[in-house]
mmCIF file of C-alpha atoms in Angstrom:
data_model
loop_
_atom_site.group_PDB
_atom_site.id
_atom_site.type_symbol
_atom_site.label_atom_id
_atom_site.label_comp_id
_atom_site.label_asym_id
_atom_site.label_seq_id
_atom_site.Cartn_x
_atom_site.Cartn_y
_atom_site.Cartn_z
ATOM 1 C CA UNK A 558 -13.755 157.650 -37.530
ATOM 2 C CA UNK A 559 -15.670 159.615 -38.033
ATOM 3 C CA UNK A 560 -18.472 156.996 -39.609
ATOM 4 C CA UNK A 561 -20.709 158.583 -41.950
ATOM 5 C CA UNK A 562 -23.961 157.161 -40.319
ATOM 6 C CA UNK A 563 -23.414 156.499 -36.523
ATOM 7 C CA UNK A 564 -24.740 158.686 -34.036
ATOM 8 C CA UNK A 565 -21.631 158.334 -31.894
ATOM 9 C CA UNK A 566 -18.748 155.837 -31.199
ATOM 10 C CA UNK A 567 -17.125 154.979 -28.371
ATOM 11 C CA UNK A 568 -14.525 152.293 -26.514
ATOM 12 C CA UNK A 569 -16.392 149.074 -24.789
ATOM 13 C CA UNK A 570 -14.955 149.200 -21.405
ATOM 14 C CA UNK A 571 -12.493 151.934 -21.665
ATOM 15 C CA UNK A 572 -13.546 153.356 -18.437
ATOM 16 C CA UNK A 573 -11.652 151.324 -17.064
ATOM 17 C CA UNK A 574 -8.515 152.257 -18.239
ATOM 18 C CA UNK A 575 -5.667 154.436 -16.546
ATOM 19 C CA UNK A 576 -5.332 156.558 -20.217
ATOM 20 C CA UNK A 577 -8.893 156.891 -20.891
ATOM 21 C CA UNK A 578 -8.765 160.484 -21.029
ATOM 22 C CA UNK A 579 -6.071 161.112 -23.746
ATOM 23 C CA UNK A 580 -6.451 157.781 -25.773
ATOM 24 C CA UNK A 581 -10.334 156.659 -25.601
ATOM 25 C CA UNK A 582 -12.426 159.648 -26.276
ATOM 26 C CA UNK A 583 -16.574 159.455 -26.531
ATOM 27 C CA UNK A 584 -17.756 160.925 -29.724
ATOM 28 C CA UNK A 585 -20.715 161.945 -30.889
ATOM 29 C CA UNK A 586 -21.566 163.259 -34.022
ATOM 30 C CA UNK A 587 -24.064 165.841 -34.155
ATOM 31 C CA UNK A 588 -24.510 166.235 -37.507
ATOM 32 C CA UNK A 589 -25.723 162.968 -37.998
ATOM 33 C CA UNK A 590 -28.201 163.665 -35.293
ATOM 34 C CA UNK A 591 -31.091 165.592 -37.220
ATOM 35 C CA UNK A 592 -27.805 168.327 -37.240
ATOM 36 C CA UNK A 593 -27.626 168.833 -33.295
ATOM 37 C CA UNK A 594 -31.287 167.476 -32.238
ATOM 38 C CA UNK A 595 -30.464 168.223 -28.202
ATOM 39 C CA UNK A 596 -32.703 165.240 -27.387
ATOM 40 C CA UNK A 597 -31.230 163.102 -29.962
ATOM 41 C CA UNK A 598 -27.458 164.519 -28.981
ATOM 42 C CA UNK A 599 -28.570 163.991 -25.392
ATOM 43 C CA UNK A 600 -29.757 160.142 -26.569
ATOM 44 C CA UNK A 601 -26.593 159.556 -28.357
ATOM 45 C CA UNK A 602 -24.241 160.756 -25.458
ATOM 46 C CA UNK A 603 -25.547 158.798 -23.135
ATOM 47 C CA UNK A 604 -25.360 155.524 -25.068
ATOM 48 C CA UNK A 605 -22.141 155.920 -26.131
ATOM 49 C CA UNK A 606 -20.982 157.079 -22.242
ATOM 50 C CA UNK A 607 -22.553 153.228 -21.108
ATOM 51 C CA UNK A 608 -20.101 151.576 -23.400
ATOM 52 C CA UNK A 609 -16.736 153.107 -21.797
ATOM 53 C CA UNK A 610 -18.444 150.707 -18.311
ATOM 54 C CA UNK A 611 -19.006 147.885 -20.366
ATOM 55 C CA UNK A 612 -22.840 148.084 -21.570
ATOM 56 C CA UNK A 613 -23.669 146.238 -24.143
ATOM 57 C CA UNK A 614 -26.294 146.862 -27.435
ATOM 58 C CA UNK A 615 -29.855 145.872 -26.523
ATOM 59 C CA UNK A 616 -31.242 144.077 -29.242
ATOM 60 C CA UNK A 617 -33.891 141.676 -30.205
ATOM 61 C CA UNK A 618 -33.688 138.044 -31.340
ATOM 62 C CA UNK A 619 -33.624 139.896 -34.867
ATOM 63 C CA UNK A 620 -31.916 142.768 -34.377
ATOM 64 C CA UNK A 621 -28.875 144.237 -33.095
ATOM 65 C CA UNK A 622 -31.135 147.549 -31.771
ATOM 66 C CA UNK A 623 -34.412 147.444 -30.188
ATOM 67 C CA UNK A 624 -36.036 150.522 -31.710
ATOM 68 C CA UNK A 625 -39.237 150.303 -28.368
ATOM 69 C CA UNK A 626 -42.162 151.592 -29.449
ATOM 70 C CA UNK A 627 -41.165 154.134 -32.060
ATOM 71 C CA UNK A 628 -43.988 156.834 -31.513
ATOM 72 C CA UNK A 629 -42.506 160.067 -30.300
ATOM 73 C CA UNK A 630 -46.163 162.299 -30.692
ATOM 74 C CA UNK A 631 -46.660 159.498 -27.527
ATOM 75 C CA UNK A 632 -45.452 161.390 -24.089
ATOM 76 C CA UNK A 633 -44.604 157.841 -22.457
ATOM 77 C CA UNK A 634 -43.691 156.029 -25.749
ATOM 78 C CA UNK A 635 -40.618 153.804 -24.369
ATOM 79 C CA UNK A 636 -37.176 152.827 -25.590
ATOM 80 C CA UNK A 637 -33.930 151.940 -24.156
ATOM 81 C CA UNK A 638 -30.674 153.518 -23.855
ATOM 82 C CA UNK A 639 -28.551 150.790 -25.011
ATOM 83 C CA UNK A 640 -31.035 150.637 -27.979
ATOM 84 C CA UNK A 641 -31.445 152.562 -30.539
ATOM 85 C CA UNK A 642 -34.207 154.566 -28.620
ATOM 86 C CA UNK A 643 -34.331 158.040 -30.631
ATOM 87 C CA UNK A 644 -38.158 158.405 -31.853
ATOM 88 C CA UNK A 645 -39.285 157.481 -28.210
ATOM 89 C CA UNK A 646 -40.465 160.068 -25.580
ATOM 90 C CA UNK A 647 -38.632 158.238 -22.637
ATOM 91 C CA UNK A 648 -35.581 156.268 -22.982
ATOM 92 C CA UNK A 649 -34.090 153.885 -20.446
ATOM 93 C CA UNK A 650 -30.990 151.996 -18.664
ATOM 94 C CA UNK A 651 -32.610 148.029 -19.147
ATOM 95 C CA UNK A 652 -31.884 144.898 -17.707
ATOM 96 C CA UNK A 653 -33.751 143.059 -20.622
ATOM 97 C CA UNK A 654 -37.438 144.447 -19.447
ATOM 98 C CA UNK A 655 -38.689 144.540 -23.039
ATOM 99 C CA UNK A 656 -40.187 142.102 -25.305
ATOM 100 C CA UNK A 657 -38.178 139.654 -27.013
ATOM 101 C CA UNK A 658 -34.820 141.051 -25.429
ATOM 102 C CA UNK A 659 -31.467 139.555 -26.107
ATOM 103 C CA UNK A 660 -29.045 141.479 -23.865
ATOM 104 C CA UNK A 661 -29.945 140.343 -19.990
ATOM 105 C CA UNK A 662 -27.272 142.900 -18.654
ATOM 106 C CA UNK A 663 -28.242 144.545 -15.657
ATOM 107 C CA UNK A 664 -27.414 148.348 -17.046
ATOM 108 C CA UNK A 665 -27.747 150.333 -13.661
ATOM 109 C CA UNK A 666 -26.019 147.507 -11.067
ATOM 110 C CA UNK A 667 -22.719 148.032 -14.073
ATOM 111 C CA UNK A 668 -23.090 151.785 -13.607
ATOM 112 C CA UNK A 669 -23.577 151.375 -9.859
ATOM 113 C CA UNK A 670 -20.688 149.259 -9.518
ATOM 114 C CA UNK A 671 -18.144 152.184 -10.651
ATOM 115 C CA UNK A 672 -19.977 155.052 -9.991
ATOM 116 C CA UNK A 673 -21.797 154.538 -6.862
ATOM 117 C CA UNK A 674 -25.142 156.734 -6.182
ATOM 118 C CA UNK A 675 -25.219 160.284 -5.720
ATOM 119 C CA UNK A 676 -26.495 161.754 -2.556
ATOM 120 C CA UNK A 677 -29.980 161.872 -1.782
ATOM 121 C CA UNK A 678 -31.229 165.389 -1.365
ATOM 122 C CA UNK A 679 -34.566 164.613 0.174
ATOM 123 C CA UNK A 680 -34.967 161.406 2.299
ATOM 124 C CA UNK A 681 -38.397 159.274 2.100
ATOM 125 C CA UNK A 682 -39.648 159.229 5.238
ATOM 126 C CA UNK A 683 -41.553 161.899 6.531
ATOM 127 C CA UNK A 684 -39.518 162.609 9.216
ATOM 128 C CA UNK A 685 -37.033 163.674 7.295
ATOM 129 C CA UNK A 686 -37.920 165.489 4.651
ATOM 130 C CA UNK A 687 -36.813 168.213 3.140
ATOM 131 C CA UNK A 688 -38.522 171.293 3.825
ATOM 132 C CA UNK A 689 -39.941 172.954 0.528
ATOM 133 C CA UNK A 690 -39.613 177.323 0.905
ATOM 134 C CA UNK A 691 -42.672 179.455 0.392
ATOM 135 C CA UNK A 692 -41.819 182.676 -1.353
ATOM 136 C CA UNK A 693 -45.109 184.919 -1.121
ATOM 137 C CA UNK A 694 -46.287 187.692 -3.088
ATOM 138 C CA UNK A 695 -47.048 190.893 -1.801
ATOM 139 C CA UNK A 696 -50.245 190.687 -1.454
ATOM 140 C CA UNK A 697 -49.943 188.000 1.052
ATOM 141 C CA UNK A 698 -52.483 185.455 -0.053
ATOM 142 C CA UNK A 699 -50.954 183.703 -2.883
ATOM 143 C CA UNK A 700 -46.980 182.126 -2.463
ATOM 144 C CA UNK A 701 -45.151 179.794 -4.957
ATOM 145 C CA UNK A 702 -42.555 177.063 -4.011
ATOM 146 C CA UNK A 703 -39.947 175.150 -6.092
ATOM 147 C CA UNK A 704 -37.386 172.747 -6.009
ATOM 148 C CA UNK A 705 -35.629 169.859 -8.188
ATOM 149 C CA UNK A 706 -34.303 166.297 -7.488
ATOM 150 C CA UNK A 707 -33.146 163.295 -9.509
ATOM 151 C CA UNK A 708 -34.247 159.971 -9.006
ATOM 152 C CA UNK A 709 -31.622 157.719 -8.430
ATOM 153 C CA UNK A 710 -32.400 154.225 -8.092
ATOM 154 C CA UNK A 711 -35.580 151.868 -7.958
ATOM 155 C CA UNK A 712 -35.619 152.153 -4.619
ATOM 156 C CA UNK A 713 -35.447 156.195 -4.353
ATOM 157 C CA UNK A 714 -38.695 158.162 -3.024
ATOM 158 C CA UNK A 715 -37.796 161.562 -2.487
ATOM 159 C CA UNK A 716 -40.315 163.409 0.245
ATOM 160 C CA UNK A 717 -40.562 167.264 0.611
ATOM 161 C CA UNK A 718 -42.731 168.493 3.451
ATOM 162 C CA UNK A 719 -45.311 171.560 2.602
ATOM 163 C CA UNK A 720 -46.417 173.863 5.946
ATOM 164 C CA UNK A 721 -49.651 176.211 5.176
ATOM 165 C CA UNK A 722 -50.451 178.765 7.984
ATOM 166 C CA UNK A 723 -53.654 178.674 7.360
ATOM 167 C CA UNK A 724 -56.078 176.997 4.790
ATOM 168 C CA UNK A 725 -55.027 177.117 0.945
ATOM 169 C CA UNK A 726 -56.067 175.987 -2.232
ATOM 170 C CA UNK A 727 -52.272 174.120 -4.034
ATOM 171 C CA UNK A 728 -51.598 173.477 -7.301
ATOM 172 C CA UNK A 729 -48.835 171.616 -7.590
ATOM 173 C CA UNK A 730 -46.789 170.267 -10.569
ATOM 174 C CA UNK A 731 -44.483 167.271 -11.076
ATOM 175 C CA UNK A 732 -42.332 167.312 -13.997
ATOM 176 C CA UNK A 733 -39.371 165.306 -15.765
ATOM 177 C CA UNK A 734 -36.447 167.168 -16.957
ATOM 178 C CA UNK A 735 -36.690 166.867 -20.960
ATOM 179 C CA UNK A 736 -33.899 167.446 -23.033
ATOM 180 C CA UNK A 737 -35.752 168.988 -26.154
ATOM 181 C CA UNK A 738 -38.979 170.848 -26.924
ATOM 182 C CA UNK A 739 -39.023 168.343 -30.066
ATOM 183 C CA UNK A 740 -40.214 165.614 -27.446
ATOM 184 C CA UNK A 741 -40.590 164.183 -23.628
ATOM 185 C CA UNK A 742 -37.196 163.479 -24.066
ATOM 186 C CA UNK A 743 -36.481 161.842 -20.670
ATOM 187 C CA UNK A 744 -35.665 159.182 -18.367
ATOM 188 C CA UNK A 745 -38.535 158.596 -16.010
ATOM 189 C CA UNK A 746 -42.049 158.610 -15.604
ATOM 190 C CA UNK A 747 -43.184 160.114 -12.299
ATOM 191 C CA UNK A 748 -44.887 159.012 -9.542
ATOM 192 C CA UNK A 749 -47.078 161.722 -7.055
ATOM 193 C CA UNK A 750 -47.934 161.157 -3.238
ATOM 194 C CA UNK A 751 -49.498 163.727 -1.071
ATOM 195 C CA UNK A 752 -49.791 162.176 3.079
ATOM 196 C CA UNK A 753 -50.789 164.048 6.000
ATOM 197 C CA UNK A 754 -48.565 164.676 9.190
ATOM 198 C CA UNK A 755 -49.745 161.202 10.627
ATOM 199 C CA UNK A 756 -48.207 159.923 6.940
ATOM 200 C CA UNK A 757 -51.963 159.123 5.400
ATOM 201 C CA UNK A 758 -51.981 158.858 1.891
ATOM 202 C CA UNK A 759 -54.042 161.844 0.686
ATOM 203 C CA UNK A 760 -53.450 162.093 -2.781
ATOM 204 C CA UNK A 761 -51.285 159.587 -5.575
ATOM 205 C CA UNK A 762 -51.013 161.009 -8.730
ATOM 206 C CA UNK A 763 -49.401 158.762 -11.986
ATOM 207 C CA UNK A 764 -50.992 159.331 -14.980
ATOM 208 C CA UNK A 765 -50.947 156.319 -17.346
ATOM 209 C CA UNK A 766 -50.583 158.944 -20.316
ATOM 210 C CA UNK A 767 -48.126 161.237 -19.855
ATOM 211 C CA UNK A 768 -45.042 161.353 -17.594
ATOM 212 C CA UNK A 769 -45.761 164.243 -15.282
ATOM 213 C CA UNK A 770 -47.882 164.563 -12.617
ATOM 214 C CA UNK A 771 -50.191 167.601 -11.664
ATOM 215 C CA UNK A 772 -52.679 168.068 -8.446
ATOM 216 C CA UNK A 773 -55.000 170.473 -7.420
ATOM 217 C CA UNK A 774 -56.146 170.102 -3.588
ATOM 218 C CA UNK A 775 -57.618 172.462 -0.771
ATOM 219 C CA UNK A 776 -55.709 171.799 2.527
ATOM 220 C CA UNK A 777 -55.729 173.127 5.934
ATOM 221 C CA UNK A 778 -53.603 174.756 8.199
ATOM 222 C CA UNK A 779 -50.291 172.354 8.589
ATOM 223 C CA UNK A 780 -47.434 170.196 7.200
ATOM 224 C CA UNK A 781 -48.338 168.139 4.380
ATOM 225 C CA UNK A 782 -45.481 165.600 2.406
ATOM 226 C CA UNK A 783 -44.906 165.674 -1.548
ATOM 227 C CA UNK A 784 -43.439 161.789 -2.229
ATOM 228 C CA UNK A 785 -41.896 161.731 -5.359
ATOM 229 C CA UNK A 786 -41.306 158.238 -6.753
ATOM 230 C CA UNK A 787 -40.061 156.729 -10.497
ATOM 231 C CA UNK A 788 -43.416 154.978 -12.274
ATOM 232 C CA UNK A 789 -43.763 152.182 -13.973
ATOM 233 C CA UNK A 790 -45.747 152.091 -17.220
ATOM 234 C CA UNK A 791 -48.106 149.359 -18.502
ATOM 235 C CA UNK A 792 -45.517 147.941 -20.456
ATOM 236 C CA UNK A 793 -42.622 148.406 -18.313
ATOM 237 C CA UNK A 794 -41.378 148.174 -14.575
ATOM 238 C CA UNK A 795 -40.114 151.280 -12.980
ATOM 239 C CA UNK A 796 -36.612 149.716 -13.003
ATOM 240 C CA UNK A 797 -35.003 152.252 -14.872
ATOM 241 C CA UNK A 798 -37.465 154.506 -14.380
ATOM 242 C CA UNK A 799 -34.494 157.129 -13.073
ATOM 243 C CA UNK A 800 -33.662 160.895 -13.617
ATOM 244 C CA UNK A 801 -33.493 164.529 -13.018
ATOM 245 C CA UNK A 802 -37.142 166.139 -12.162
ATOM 246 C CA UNK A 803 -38.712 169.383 -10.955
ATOM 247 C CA UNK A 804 -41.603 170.295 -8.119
ATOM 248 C CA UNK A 805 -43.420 173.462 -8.417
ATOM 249 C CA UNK A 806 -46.401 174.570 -7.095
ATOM 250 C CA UNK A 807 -48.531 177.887 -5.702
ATOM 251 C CA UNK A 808 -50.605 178.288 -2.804
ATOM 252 C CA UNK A 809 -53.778 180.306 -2.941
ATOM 253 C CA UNK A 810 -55.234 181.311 0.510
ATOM 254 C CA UNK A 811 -58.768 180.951 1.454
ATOM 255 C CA UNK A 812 -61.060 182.352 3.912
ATOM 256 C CA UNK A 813 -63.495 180.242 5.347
ATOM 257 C CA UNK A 814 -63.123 177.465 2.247
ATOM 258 C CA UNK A 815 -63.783 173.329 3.007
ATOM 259 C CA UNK A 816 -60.499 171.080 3.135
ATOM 260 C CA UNK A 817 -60.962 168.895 0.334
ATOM 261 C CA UNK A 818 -58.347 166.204 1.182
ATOM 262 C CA UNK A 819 -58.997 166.089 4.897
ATOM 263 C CA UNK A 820 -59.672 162.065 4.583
ATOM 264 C CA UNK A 821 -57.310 159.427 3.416
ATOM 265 C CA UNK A 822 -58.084 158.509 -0.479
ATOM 266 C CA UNK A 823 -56.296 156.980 -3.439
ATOM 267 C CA UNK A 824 -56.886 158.709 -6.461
ATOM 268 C CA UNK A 825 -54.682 157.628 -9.929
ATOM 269 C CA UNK A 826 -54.993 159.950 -12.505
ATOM 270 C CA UNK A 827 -55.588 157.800 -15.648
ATOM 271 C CA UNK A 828 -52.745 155.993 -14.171
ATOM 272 C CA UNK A 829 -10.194 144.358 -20.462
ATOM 273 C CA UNK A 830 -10.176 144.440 -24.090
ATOM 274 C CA UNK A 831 -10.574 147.536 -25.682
ATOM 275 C CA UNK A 832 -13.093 147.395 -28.955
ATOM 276 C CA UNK A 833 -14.961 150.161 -30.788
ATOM 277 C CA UNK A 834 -18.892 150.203 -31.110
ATOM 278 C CA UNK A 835 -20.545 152.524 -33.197
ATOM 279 C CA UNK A 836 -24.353 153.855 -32.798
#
């Protein structure tokens, strides 16, 4: 080391030895990462970091690296982790979820095995969600929220409750965290819910193009919930659809306007032997 080519390198297993700190560092080279790419650096990181617990290279029945769909102008162009994933908007942990897979391994019940999940900031169910803080404006009339979250398994929907005072026209926007300007860059593809205090589904929200999720909705006086939930894509379950997002959204208040999601609806927008492996 360093190899002239690799993105990063990196001890199979070495997690889970007592000297891992001084004796089996994680490298990655930058350099060899369109020279520091933060996506790509970000990409290469987290690859090498699955090796020290044991994860394997996801490959095909010709290839050592699935490359996924190789189309990075795409917002929801897929590719896993364990791959070889770079020129793909969203990257993921796999469990063989891709055509003509060779590597079965169940990526996120290894890294659950020795890491455990992290705590869950905002419970699913309604009640007990997390409240979301309206900072207003001076003028009164308009206010703007925000929080963040990370979704941490599967089975993770995180709810935040909304309370207008009186009736309001919301914007609100769903977005994944993205390592680089140069692309999506991210984990998951994102899921929107709006229910009513009784728990109706209002509002769902998960566009089949992109990985974000915006909504635009008149509501009335009272507490409304914001379910946030990892998507699936057409191609792809939402099994490692996992990772760090942000909620944002303003409230405009209205005299005298119509409710415009008084009634339940759907609506879907669009839609222990140590060995080195190189990247």
């Amino acid at each position: 080391m360093p190899y002239s080519r690799a993105g990063g390198a990196a001890s199979l297993g070495g997690f889970s030895y007592n000297y891992f700190i001084k004796s089996l560092p994680v490298l990655v080279f930058y350099d060899n990462l369109l020279k520091g790419r933060p996506d790509f650096v970000a990409e290469a990181a987290s690859h090498e970091i699955g090796h020290t617990f044991g994860l394997l290279h996801d490959g095909t029945s010709d290839s050592a690296y699935y490359t996924g769909d190789v189309n990075i102008k795409n917002p929801i162009s897929w590719g896993a982790i364990m791959a070889a994933g770079y020129w793909n908007s969203i990257t993921q942990w796999s469990n063989g979820n891709y055509a003509d897979s060779n590597n079965a391994q169940d990526d996120v019940a290894v890294l659950t095995s020795k890491l455990g999940l992290r705590w869950d900031e905002a419970p699913a169910a309604i009640s007990a969600a997390a409240p979301l803080k309206l900072i207003w404006a001076v003028s009164g009339v308009q206010a703007r929220f925000g929080t963040s979250g990370v979704i941490g398994s599967a089975d993770d929907v995180d709810t935040w409750a909304l309370t207008l005072s009186s009736t309001g026209l919301v914007d609100v926007e769903l977005a994944p965290f993205q390592a680089s300007a140069f692309s999506s860059g991210n984990n998951v593809d994102l899921e929107l819910v709006l229910r009513d205090d009784r728990g109706r589904q209002l509002r769902r929200v998960d566009p089949s193009t992109i990985a974000s999720a915006q909504l635009q909705v008149v509501l009335g006086a009272g507490t409304y919930y914001l379910s946030v939930d990892g998507a699936a894509t057409a191609d792809h379950t939402d099994y490692g659809s996992l990772g760090q997002y942000t909620l944002s959204g303003i409230v405009h208040l209205l005299a005298g306007a119509t409710t415009t999601a008084s009634q339940p609806v759907r609506e879907t927008t669009s839609t222990t032997t140590s060995t080195t492996s190189t990247t």
